[in-house]
Amino acid sequence: MRKAPALVALCAALIAALAGPAQAAPRGCDPLDPAHCLLPWPNDHFVKAGKLALRDPMMPRNDAGKVVRAADYNYSDGFSPGQTIVTVVPGLDLARSGAVPQTNLAKAYARRAPIVVIDAKTGKRQLIWAELDSQAKGGRRALLIHPGKNWREGRRYIVALRNLENKRGKTLRAHRSFRAYRDGARSGKRAAHFEGIFRRLAKSGIRRESLYLAWDFTVAGESSLSRRMLSIRNRAFAELGDTDLADLESAGAAPPFTVTSAQDIGDVRRVDGTFTIPCFLDQAGCPVGSRFKLGSSGLPVRTPGNVQEERFTCLVPEGATNGRPLIFGHGLFGTADAVLPLAPLAAAGNFVACATDWSGMSSEDVPNALAISEDLSRFPTLTDRTQQGFLNFLFLGRLMIHPQGLASNSEFTGKIDRQRLFYAGASQGGILGGALTAIAPDLERSALIVPAMNFSLLLTRSTQFTPFRDVLYDNYSDPTERALLGSMLQVLWDRSEANGYAWHMTGDPLPGTPPHTVLLHEAFGDHQVANVATEVEARVIGARLRTPALDPGRSLDRRPYYGIKPVPSYPWSGNALVVYDIGPLRGGLGTPPPPAANRPPTIGVDPHALTGFELPAAAQISEFLKVDGAFVNTCGAKPCYAAGWTGP
């Protein structure tokens, strides 16, 4: 029986009364995706006069109503080179639609691919994959589109979603806001902009009538990403008297330092001390919780005389002469003591290895990281202090190779070969070490052990994120906002991790730095650092893959390591990616392939801390970290195995 029109109207009026007045969307929102003001993201709708133009009313809030401040984002002239694309498509079934999955990246170039990103200038299709947010429990799950190789700095891209289907195979209907532009029912400046998008897509074989949604975004430029860090680096070294960072012969004074203790530990001598670095944060001594004070130019302002006193720990092999100087980057929220397990490598390889706490992401920063998880407006206190941490490592490196540095102390006299510095970092030290490498004037070769880049990609795939996730999700309970925030934060992360510097890590060096050569060491099935994020980094820096990387059938990928060319011959003088495997799950041993979703591996043995200590791996690292070093094959004709696994 049909309801009378009057009854229907009455019911609608009662529902509207109970719900209260509709909340108007903040000024400046994009109506293309009504799931959130800032969706779809990233989006040039939020760029004005060449800069992001976000406003606090647009921004996500925690459950207590505290808004994530927009001002910190608006210094950027575009979006992250590794930006995850986020939008909500109600009812979307990716498999039924034929979208490109993480396990088959070649589908990104399929003629009828339903999810496409193209370079707006060239029309060239980009390497991507798509997934629904597995962190969302029930309800709508955000669509996440990741670059398989980073977006280029300063480039504009167009995102196109077309012929999307639900689980029953029914084509999804575009939202009315987009349909109005697609179907030519709107006029004005933005309508004209969309017409340009549709013309560009048509040239790439994508018909406008097939579109569910399309929009564009522009990536931040080199200067926007690196200028703060390069500014504090250049000013700090100028205080030492450097006139040309790229020329060690023109180096000024050594950083001030003091040796405080020394003791024998086996075949090496442990030497501890402190050194002094200019502090560019807004509190005396650069303590936890401080951040940059930015001037009118957007660059950090330094309080005259403000310095940070930081500790260092070094390992000096007994009887060493002309030992290779190596700075070591510790793991997640660790300390300089993480260098101590390197004692056998230092002794066997004649390395003088030194480390310092990584300000911003050391053990003393954990309480601040938890507080940030409650209120993401505090996020710059992590990223800014981490950039100060980069400067600390650069000064420690200069201290190691300067004639008036450590070499002037009796514990080091005659024991350091000062002609070139080297870097090795593991886990967090590999992630942050990629950025450090890109800005380092005194080193040319880095070994990044179980590394990756792009925290917005790897955090939800890491078991180490769990304690912070629990706090974060308790305070930001809306899964759509969480997915959006995960991507948004990368705009700030970029200044303090490899993702923002990756295009300059090896080739196309930043001003004042030499070209660098990098070795990436991946632990297959890593529970803490996602393999997929390591492989994106490998594509960006042009690393060649040591083959065979894995036994047949070991990976879930249809074409494992897609887009990464193999090492052509050994020894290999260029950038390299080597994969170590502890073998498949078998009783209490091994580990399965990582899940093809944004969640961490939790089954089997975590290989994260196991593979780097293998003798073949140590030999590869030692041979690579030489003035004329190269990547050598120490694994024979098979994949590189670890933790007792010898193959099927």
XYZ file of C-alpha atoms in Angstrom:
648
model
C 0.000 0.000 0.000
C 1.451 3.350 -1.018
C 1.829 6.060 1.632
C -0.152 9.266 1.126
C 1.963 12.222 0.013
C 0.889 14.185 3.113
C 2.109 11.371 5.400
C 5.439 11.190 3.606
C 5.880 14.945 3.983
C 5.003 14.774 7.681
C 7.527 12.005 8.320
C 10.226 13.963 6.502
C 9.455 17.053 8.556
C 9.663 15.086 11.833
C 13.010 13.544 10.849
C 14.384 16.956 9.941
C 13.183 18.423 13.240
C 14.777 15.650 15.293
C 18.055 15.961 13.403
C 18.216 19.698 13.970
C 19.346 22.283 11.445
C 21.730 21.049 8.757
C 25.319 22.142 9.344
C 26.613 24.207 6.469
C 29.904 23.091 4.978
C 32.793 25.452 5.743
C 33.613 28.013 3.111
C 36.103 26.687 0.573
C 35.215 22.990 0.771
C 35.164 20.921 -2.380
C 31.656 19.521 -2.977
C 32.992 16.804 -5.337
C 33.212 14.342 -2.424
C 30.711 15.118 0.346
C 32.413 12.666 2.764
C 34.707 15.462 3.984
C 35.449 19.090 3.230
C 38.992 18.277 2.035
C 38.105 15.303 -0.142
C 39.134 14.395 -2.727
C 42.711 14.866 -1.541
C 45.235 16.058 -2.779
C 43.423 18.662 -4.789
C 44.369 21.916 -6.518
C 41.013 23.306 -5.405
C 42.865 23.999 -2.146
C 45.754 25.862 -3.802
C 45.648 29.642 -4.202
C 48.402 31.906 -5.521
C 50.815 29.003 -5.693
C 50.468 27.825 -2.082
C 48.143 25.529 -0.169
C 45.282 27.656 1.131
C 43.650 25.591 3.853
C 41.601 27.137 6.654
C 41.024 25.843 10.166
C 37.243 25.304 9.653
C 38.079 22.893 6.793
C 40.483 20.816 8.844
C 39.886 17.562 10.732
C 39.380 17.709 14.500
C 40.005 15.242 17.279
C 37.075 13.940 19.300
C 37.607 16.707 21.863
C 37.039 19.273 19.113
C 40.672 20.416 18.774
C 41.283 21.384 15.158
C 44.449 20.448 13.276
C 45.868 23.866 12.482
C 45.970 24.711 8.797
C 48.813 27.239 8.934
C 51.565 24.619 9.094
C 50.440 23.154 5.761
C 50.110 26.440 3.934
C 53.864 27.017 3.663
C 53.942 24.316 0.968
C 53.601 25.208 -2.697
C 52.044 21.840 -3.489
C 51.449 18.330 -2.268
C 53.807 15.533 -1.294
C 55.820 13.624 -3.930
C 54.534 10.481 -2.235
C 51.030 11.769 -1.511
C 48.379 9.108 -1.057
C 45.246 10.034 -2.993
C 42.153 9.760 -0.795
C 38.460 9.857 -1.635
C 35.318 7.976 -0.634
C 33.372 5.987 -3.221
C 30.304 4.468 -1.536
C 29.667 0.881 -2.610
C 32.941 0.507 -4.533
C 34.199 -3.019 -5.198
C 37.790 -2.755 -6.444
C 38.102 -6.321 -7.669
C 34.794 -6.185 -9.574
C 35.851 -2.858 -11.074
C 39.190 -4.289 -12.203
C 41.346 -1.786 -10.286
C 45.112 -2.220 -10.060
C 46.072 -4.063 -6.851
C 49.346 -3.923 -4.950
C 50.121 -7.426 -6.204
C 49.904 -6.610 -9.933
C 51.248 -3.117 -10.627
C 51.378 -3.724 -14.373
C 47.578 -3.302 -14.416
C 48.130 0.419 -13.852
C 48.770 0.634 -17.599
C 45.802 -1.466 -18.695
C 43.814 0.258 -21.457
C 40.559 0.115 -19.522
C 41.994 0.604 -16.035
C 39.213 2.139 -13.918
C 41.597 4.165 -11.729
C 44.150 6.233 -13.613
C 46.599 9.015 -12.795
C 48.222 10.870 -15.677
C 50.832 13.591 -15.976
C 48.812 16.644 -17.016
C 51.576 17.911 -19.302
C 52.629 14.723 -21.077
C 49.521 12.594 -20.664
C 51.749 9.738 -19.498
C 50.082 7.140 -17.277
C 51.594 6.834 -13.782
C 52.476 3.677 -11.853
C 49.921 3.334 -9.043
C 47.926 0.851 -7.015
C 44.587 1.182 -5.255
C 43.172 -0.252 -2.046
C 40.308 0.299 0.362
C 41.372 1.374 3.837
C 41.578 -1.830 5.880
C 41.945 0.234 9.076
C 38.278 1.211 8.860
C 35.953 -1.186 10.656
C 32.586 -1.400 8.924
C 30.826 1.434 7.143
C 32.450 3.361 4.354
C 36.110 2.728 3.697
C 38.190 5.375 1.974
C 39.746 4.612 -1.385
C 43.533 5.000 -1.198
C 45.602 5.412 -4.373
C 49.376 5.153 -3.937
C 52.182 6.042 -6.345
C 54.361 3.037 -7.197
C 57.038 5.598 -8.015
C 56.824 9.074 -6.531
C 55.135 11.972 -8.248
C 57.656 14.380 -9.762
C 58.368 17.667 -8.007
C 56.426 20.608 -9.393
C 54.358 18.449 -11.767
C 50.589 18.551 -12.099
C 48.624 15.292 -12.238
C 45.056 14.342 -13.104
C 43.200 11.601 -11.260
C 40.423 9.822 -13.159
C 37.975 7.270 -11.764
C 35.766 5.650 -14.397
C 33.353 2.771 -14.873
C 33.451 1.881 -11.178
C 31.239 -0.996 -10.021
C 29.739 -2.305 -6.812
C 29.905 -5.947 -5.714
C 26.884 -6.811 -7.873
C 28.565 -5.414 -10.985
C 26.374 -2.323 -11.170
C 28.080 0.822 -12.442
C 28.262 3.476 -9.725
C 26.653 6.824 -10.464
C 28.763 9.945 -10.024
C 27.817 12.457 -7.339
C 25.682 15.283 -8.645
C 28.384 17.902 -7.937
C 30.767 16.225 -10.354
C 28.051 15.290 -12.857
C 27.279 18.974 -13.288
C 30.827 19.623 -14.511
C 31.115 16.391 -16.478
C 27.827 16.926 -18.285
C 28.454 20.599 -19.092
C 25.732 21.938 -16.796
C 28.012 24.387 -14.982
C 29.763 27.551 -16.130
C 32.391 29.797 -14.681
C 36.079 29.550 -13.819
C 36.048 26.067 -12.317
C 33.892 24.700 -15.120
C 36.451 26.002 -17.604
C 39.189 24.337 -15.559
C 37.328 21.033 -15.721
C 36.953 21.374 -19.470
C 40.750 21.462 -19.669
C 40.935 18.313 -17.532
C 38.416 16.533 -19.769
C 40.331 17.496 -22.916
C 43.594 16.189 -21.479
C 41.916 12.939 -20.429
C 40.345 12.539 -23.858
C 43.792 12.752 -25.450
C 44.805 9.880 -23.161
C 41.833 7.787 -24.263
C 39.576 8.471 -21.265
C 36.070 9.564 -22.254
C 34.360 12.116 -20.029
C 31.041 10.257 -20.068
C 32.764 7.250 -18.432
C 33.992 9.299 -15.474
C 32.809 8.808 -11.921
C 35.163 11.516 -10.682
C 38.188 13.463 -11.922
C 40.327 16.243 -10.478
C 43.923 17.489 -10.432
C 46.732 18.253 -8.007
C 50.218 19.772 -8.168
C 53.283 18.447 -6.358
C 55.509 20.662 -4.230
C 58.724 21.893 -5.790
C 62.305 21.153 -4.752
C 62.725 24.420 -2.851
C 59.471 24.070 -0.928
C 60.490 20.601 0.241
C 64.125 21.237 1.168
C 64.662 24.951 1.772
C 64.232 24.869 5.559
C 66.725 22.050 6.007
C 69.232 23.491 3.562
C 68.925 26.879 5.234
C 69.792 25.612 8.724
C 72.528 23.368 7.290
C 74.166 26.193 5.361
C 73.948 28.687 8.212
C 75.293 26.172 10.741
C 78.302 25.254 8.595
C 78.901 28.930 7.829
C 79.340 29.422 11.566
C 82.191 26.920 11.362
C 83.733 29.048 8.611
C 82.833 26.906 5.593
C 82.911 28.829 2.334
C 81.955 25.990 -0.013
C 80.108 22.958 1.356
C 80.857 20.929 -1.739
C 84.628 21.369 -1.245
C 86.113 19.704 1.841
C 89.333 21.615 1.290
C 87.506 24.834 2.157
C 86.093 23.470 5.424
C 86.240 25.807 8.393
C 86.630 24.820 12.032
C 85.549 21.550 13.608
C 82.457 21.502 15.831
C 83.373 21.884 19.529
C 83.525 18.533 21.336
C 84.647 16.823 24.532
C 85.580 13.185 25.144
C 84.091 12.156 28.471
C 84.956 8.452 28.811
C 86.616 5.490 27.090
C 86.640 1.765 27.808
C 87.588 -1.489 26.105
C 84.749 -3.798 25.030
C 86.233 -6.820 23.325
C 88.036 -5.973 20.105
C 86.908 -2.351 20.083
C 87.204 0.647 22.350
C 84.049 2.532 23.273
C 84.539 6.283 23.382
C 81.798 8.632 24.611
C 81.583 12.391 24.519
C 79.535 15.459 23.730
C 79.557 17.980 20.883
C 77.921 21.343 20.201
C 75.543 22.197 17.365
C 73.738 25.467 16.576
C 70.104 25.130 17.687
C 67.445 26.459 15.306
C 64.389 25.565 17.405
C 62.402 28.010 19.505
C 63.572 26.892 22.960
C 67.008 27.044 24.543
C 68.946 23.840 23.928
C 66.455 22.334 21.417
C 64.490 20.283 23.998
C 61.697 17.820 23.223
C 58.556 19.694 22.201
C 60.323 22.662 20.641
C 59.811 23.643 17.036
C 60.945 26.156 14.434
C 60.044 29.790 14.750
C 59.565 30.857 11.148
C 60.346 34.318 9.857
C 58.553 36.241 7.146
C 60.501 34.283 4.533
C 59.196 31.001 5.946
C 62.679 29.980 7.102
C 63.674 29.108 10.685
C 64.810 32.006 12.862
C 67.657 31.221 15.242
C 67.974 32.846 18.636
C 71.552 34.133 18.751
C 73.786 31.863 20.810
C 71.245 29.046 21.095
C 73.054 25.701 20.884
C 72.321 22.041 21.474
C 74.728 19.873 23.452
C 74.390 16.312 22.193
C 76.182 13.119 23.113
C 78.053 10.743 20.840
C 79.216 7.145 21.191
C 82.005 5.732 19.026
C 83.529 2.324 18.433
C 87.244 2.314 17.644
C 88.786 -1.053 16.646
C 91.837 -2.033 18.702
C 94.963 -1.347 16.687
C 92.996 0.501 14.012
C 94.903 2.608 11.512
C 93.095 4.692 8.937
C 89.731 3.218 9.891
C 86.784 4.083 7.688
C 84.673 6.780 9.422
C 81.036 5.669 9.651
C 78.076 7.444 11.218
C 75.241 5.112 12.226
C 71.543 5.946 12.490
C 69.559 4.090 15.148
C 66.128 2.488 14.937
C 62.703 3.705 16.037
C 62.931 5.992 19.071
C 66.330 4.543 19.930
C 69.603 6.040 21.178
C 73.244 6.299 20.207
C 73.861 3.039 22.081
C 72.410 1.253 19.042
C 75.881 1.498 17.531
C 77.240 -1.002 20.082
C 76.006 -4.168 18.282
C 78.112 -3.052 15.309
C 81.282 -3.860 17.259
C 82.045 -7.073 15.283
C 81.498 -5.276 11.960
C 83.657 -2.356 13.099
C 86.460 -4.682 14.155
C 86.298 -6.907 11.071
C 85.888 -4.055 8.576
C 88.183 -1.480 10.207
C 85.350 1.014 10.732
C 85.417 3.797 13.299
C 81.657 3.937 13.895
C 79.970 6.803 15.737
C 76.343 7.583 16.572
C 74.245 10.184 18.310
C 70.629 10.291 19.477
C 68.342 11.284 16.610
C 66.672 14.394 18.019
C 62.983 14.313 17.189
C 62.764 10.528 17.024
C 64.945 9.274 19.881
C 63.888 7.582 23.123
C 63.382 10.898 24.896
C 60.866 11.924 22.201
C 58.424 9.057 22.894
C 56.180 11.008 25.334
C 55.893 13.811 22.794
C 55.029 11.339 20.024
C 52.206 9.955 22.169
C 50.973 13.475 22.931
C 51.012 14.228 19.187
C 48.805 11.159 18.650
C 46.198 12.847 20.851
C 46.486 16.227 19.127
C 47.953 16.339 15.618
C 48.342 20.122 15.791
C 51.531 19.318 17.712
C 52.987 17.414 14.762
C 55.586 20.068 13.768
C 57.304 19.511 17.131
C 58.318 16.096 15.751
C 59.198 17.053 12.186
C 61.044 20.264 13.070
C 63.124 18.645 15.816
C 63.946 15.774 13.459
C 65.423 18.297 11.020
C 67.544 19.602 13.868
C 68.513 15.950 14.332
C 69.713 15.861 10.715
C 71.958 18.814 11.458
C 73.334 17.035 14.527
C 74.317 14.030 12.385
C 75.946 16.286 9.795
C 78.012 17.933 12.534
C 78.984 14.543 13.972
C 80.142 13.514 10.508
C 82.200 16.686 10.110
C 83.688 16.046 13.549
C 84.869 12.628 12.368
C 86.734 13.809 9.265
C 88.010 17.235 10.305
C 91.709 17.350 11.310
C 90.819 19.345 14.439
C 87.869 17.055 15.172
C 88.000 13.619 16.776
C 91.348 12.949 15.101
C 92.898 15.572 17.382
C 92.033 13.494 20.461
C 94.383 10.740 21.623
C 91.610 8.129 21.484
C 91.331 8.680 17.720
C 94.747 9.962 16.614
C 95.939 8.054 13.534
C 92.868 5.811 13.595
C 90.545 7.633 11.158
C 90.927 7.878 7.399
C 89.487 11.350 6.911
C 89.227 11.438 3.113
C 85.524 10.475 2.977
C 82.692 9.804 5.413
C 80.186 6.922 5.170
C 76.690 6.355 6.545
C 74.751 3.281 7.598
C 71.347 3.287 9.231
C 68.870 0.604 10.154
C 65.063 0.756 10.303
C 64.280 4.343 11.341
C 67.944 5.082 10.647
C 67.344 3.799 7.121
C 64.192 5.877 6.656
C 65.629 9.120 8.011
C 69.022 8.203 6.578
C 67.700 8.587 3.053
C 67.009 12.258 3.748
C 70.318 12.667 5.582
C 72.120 11.221 2.570
C 70.452 13.697 0.227
C 71.639 16.710 2.252
C 75.059 15.408 3.373
C 78.056 17.303 1.946
C 80.728 15.037 3.469
C 79.623 11.553 2.381
C 78.962 9.887 -0.949
C 77.908 6.316 -0.059
C 75.147 5.133 2.298
C 73.904 1.681 3.283
C 70.248 1.816 4.296
C 69.309 -1.372 6.134
C 65.615 -2.415 6.239
C 64.663 1.092 5.081
C 61.727 2.670 3.316
C 60.201 6.079 2.826
C 56.834 7.767 3.088
C 55.569 7.343 6.638
C 51.974 7.805 5.469
C 52.361 4.630 3.409
C 54.283 2.453 5.842
C 52.910 3.301 9.316
C 49.647 1.376 9.055
C 51.679 -1.513 7.636
C 54.028 -1.595 10.661
C 53.707 -3.456 13.955
C 55.666 -0.599 15.573
C 52.778 1.786 14.917
C 50.425 -0.125 17.238
C 50.885 1.865 20.512
C 50.613 5.186 18.681
C 47.691 3.935 16.572
C 45.760 3.003 19.716
C 46.112 6.533 21.095
C 45.474 8.146 17.710
C 42.342 6.134 16.952
C 40.947 6.802 20.423
C 41.219 10.521 19.714
C 40.346 10.536 16.001
C 37.539 8.019 15.769
C 36.180 8.936 12.315
C 37.840 6.463 9.888
C 37.398 8.801 6.919
C 39.190 11.607 8.737
C 41.915 9.195 9.845
C 42.585 8.156 6.250
C 42.642 11.804 5.207
C 44.975 12.763 8.048
C 47.316 9.900 7.259
C 47.829 11.375 3.816
C 47.797 15.036 4.880
C 50.556 14.595 7.445
C 52.946 13.563 4.676
C 53.101 17.223 3.617
C 54.826 17.886 6.962
C 56.704 14.568 7.151
C 58.423 15.349 3.834
C 60.771 17.881 5.402
C 62.057 15.254 7.838
C 62.201 11.908 6.031
C 63.450 10.400 2.791
C 60.219 10.902 0.837
C 60.741 14.672 0.539
C 64.333 14.313 -0.667
C 64.274 11.064 -2.647
C 64.512 12.621 -6.117
C 67.850 14.117 -4.981
C 69.190 11.276 -2.868
C 71.392 9.873 -5.641
C 71.224 11.819 -8.927
C 70.316 15.508 -9.334
C 71.965 16.452 -6.016
C 70.733 19.354 -3.919
C 72.870 22.523 -3.809
C 76.066 22.069 -1.817
C 75.978 18.268 -1.914
C 77.702 15.692 -4.107
C 75.899 12.850 -5.913
C 75.384 9.832 -3.661
C 75.273 6.075 -4.155
C 72.929 4.021 -1.993
C 72.515 0.371 -1.050
C 69.032 -0.699 0.091
C 68.754 -3.894 2.151
C 65.212 -5.361 2.356
C 64.064 -8.128 4.709
C 61.307 -9.975 2.859
C 58.078 -10.018 4.867
C 59.370 -7.343 7.259
C 56.819 -6.781 10.044
C 58.054 -3.283 10.902
C 59.080 -1.600 7.633
C 56.800 -2.388 4.710
C 58.504 -3.999 1.705
C 56.225 -2.104 -0.660
C 57.538 1.215 0.712
C 61.148 0.059 0.262
C 60.403 -0.823 -3.341
C 58.857 2.582 -4.092
C 62.094 4.117 -2.811
C 64.149 1.784 -5.011
C 62.240 2.916 -8.121
C 62.731 6.584 -7.296
C 66.495 6.394 -6.714
C 67.049 4.063 -9.672
C 68.357 1.146 -7.613
C 69.074 -2.096 -9.485
C 67.797 -5.380 -8.046
C 70.107 -8.202 -7.024
C 68.652 -11.318 -8.697
C 67.319 -13.846 -8.125
C 65.626 -11.838 -5.392
C 63.252 -14.591 -4.206
C 62.421 -18.196 -4.921
C 59.587 -18.719 -7.453
C 56.165 -18.410 -5.827
C 57.510 -16.801 -2.653
C 55.903 -13.431 -3.377
C 52.195 -12.698 -3.766
C 53.052 -10.326 -6.601
C 52.318 -11.432 -10.124
C 55.584 -9.801 -11.221
C 57.720 -9.274 -8.108
C 59.726 -6.032 -7.993
C 57.903 -4.671 -11.019
C 59.689 -1.709 -12.589
C 63.038 -2.340 -10.845
C 65.706 -3.436 -13.307
C 68.189 -6.164 -12.321
C 71.861 -5.564 -11.595
C 73.521 -6.249 -14.981
C 76.910 -7.425 -13.660
C 79.112 -7.564 -10.573
C 80.730 -5.711 -8.983
C 78.029 -3.054 -9.471
C 79.057 0.554 -8.858
C 75.542 2.027 -8.875
C 72.568 2.028 -6.506
C 71.344 -1.418 -5.504
C 68.490 -3.243 -3.785
C 69.201 -6.607 -2.180
C 66.517 -8.801 -0.621
C 67.139 -11.262 2.218
C 64.633 -14.031 2.969
C 64.297 -16.088 6.172
C 62.069 -18.564 4.313
C 58.355 -19.417 4.315
C 56.306 -20.179 7.407
C 57.242 -23.630 8.713
C 56.450 -24.477 12.305
C 58.002 -21.782 14.479
C 60.263 -20.536 11.702
C 59.986 -18.308 8.670
C 57.425 -15.723 7.693
C 54.707 -15.535 5.026
C 54.615 -12.807 2.359
C 53.307 -9.489 3.677
C 49.560 -8.847 3.327
C 48.463 -6.893 0.271
C 46.618 -4.309 2.372
C 47.415 -1.381 4.651
C 47.862 -3.516 7.749
C 50.986 -5.044 9.288
C 52.200 -8.627 9.001
C 51.590 -10.403 12.310
C 52.191 -14.076 11.454
C 55.498 -15.888 11.708
C 58.945 -14.604 12.656
C 59.699 -10.935 12.089
C 62.838 -10.801 9.885
C 63.364 -7.085 10.525
C 66.299 -7.409 12.950
C 67.704 -10.684 11.586
C 68.871 -10.243 8.021
C 71.354 -7.380 8.422
C 73.610 -9.461 10.648
C 74.104 -12.239 8.116
C 77.746 -12.638 7.049
C 76.935 -12.209 3.322
C 75.038 -9.004 4.153
C 77.872 -7.663 6.313
C 80.333 -8.413 3.505
C 78.141 -6.573 0.986
C 77.860 -3.532 3.259
C 81.600 -3.503 3.950
C 82.504 -3.703 0.257
C 79.965 -1.031 -0.623
C 81.152 1.479 2.005
C 84.525 2.212 0.470
C 85.786 5.243 -1.417
C 85.725 3.171 -4.614
C 83.155 0.727 -3.277
C 80.684 -1.398 -5.185
C 77.863 -3.834 -4.573
C 79.108 -7.417 -4.752
C 77.205 -10.679 -4.987
C 77.992 -12.739 -1.882
C 74.953 -15.038 -2.210
C 75.943 -17.116 -5.227
C 73.356 -18.156 -7.786
C 70.450 -18.393 -5.324
C 68.441 -15.738 -3.488
C 70.074 -14.263 -0.384
C 68.905 -16.357 2.559
C 69.008 -15.576 6.295
C 68.289 -17.010 9.744
C 69.260 -20.558 8.807
C 67.030 -20.823 5.726
C 68.915 -22.498 2.877
C 66.172 -22.646 0.288
C 63.445 -25.062 -0.790
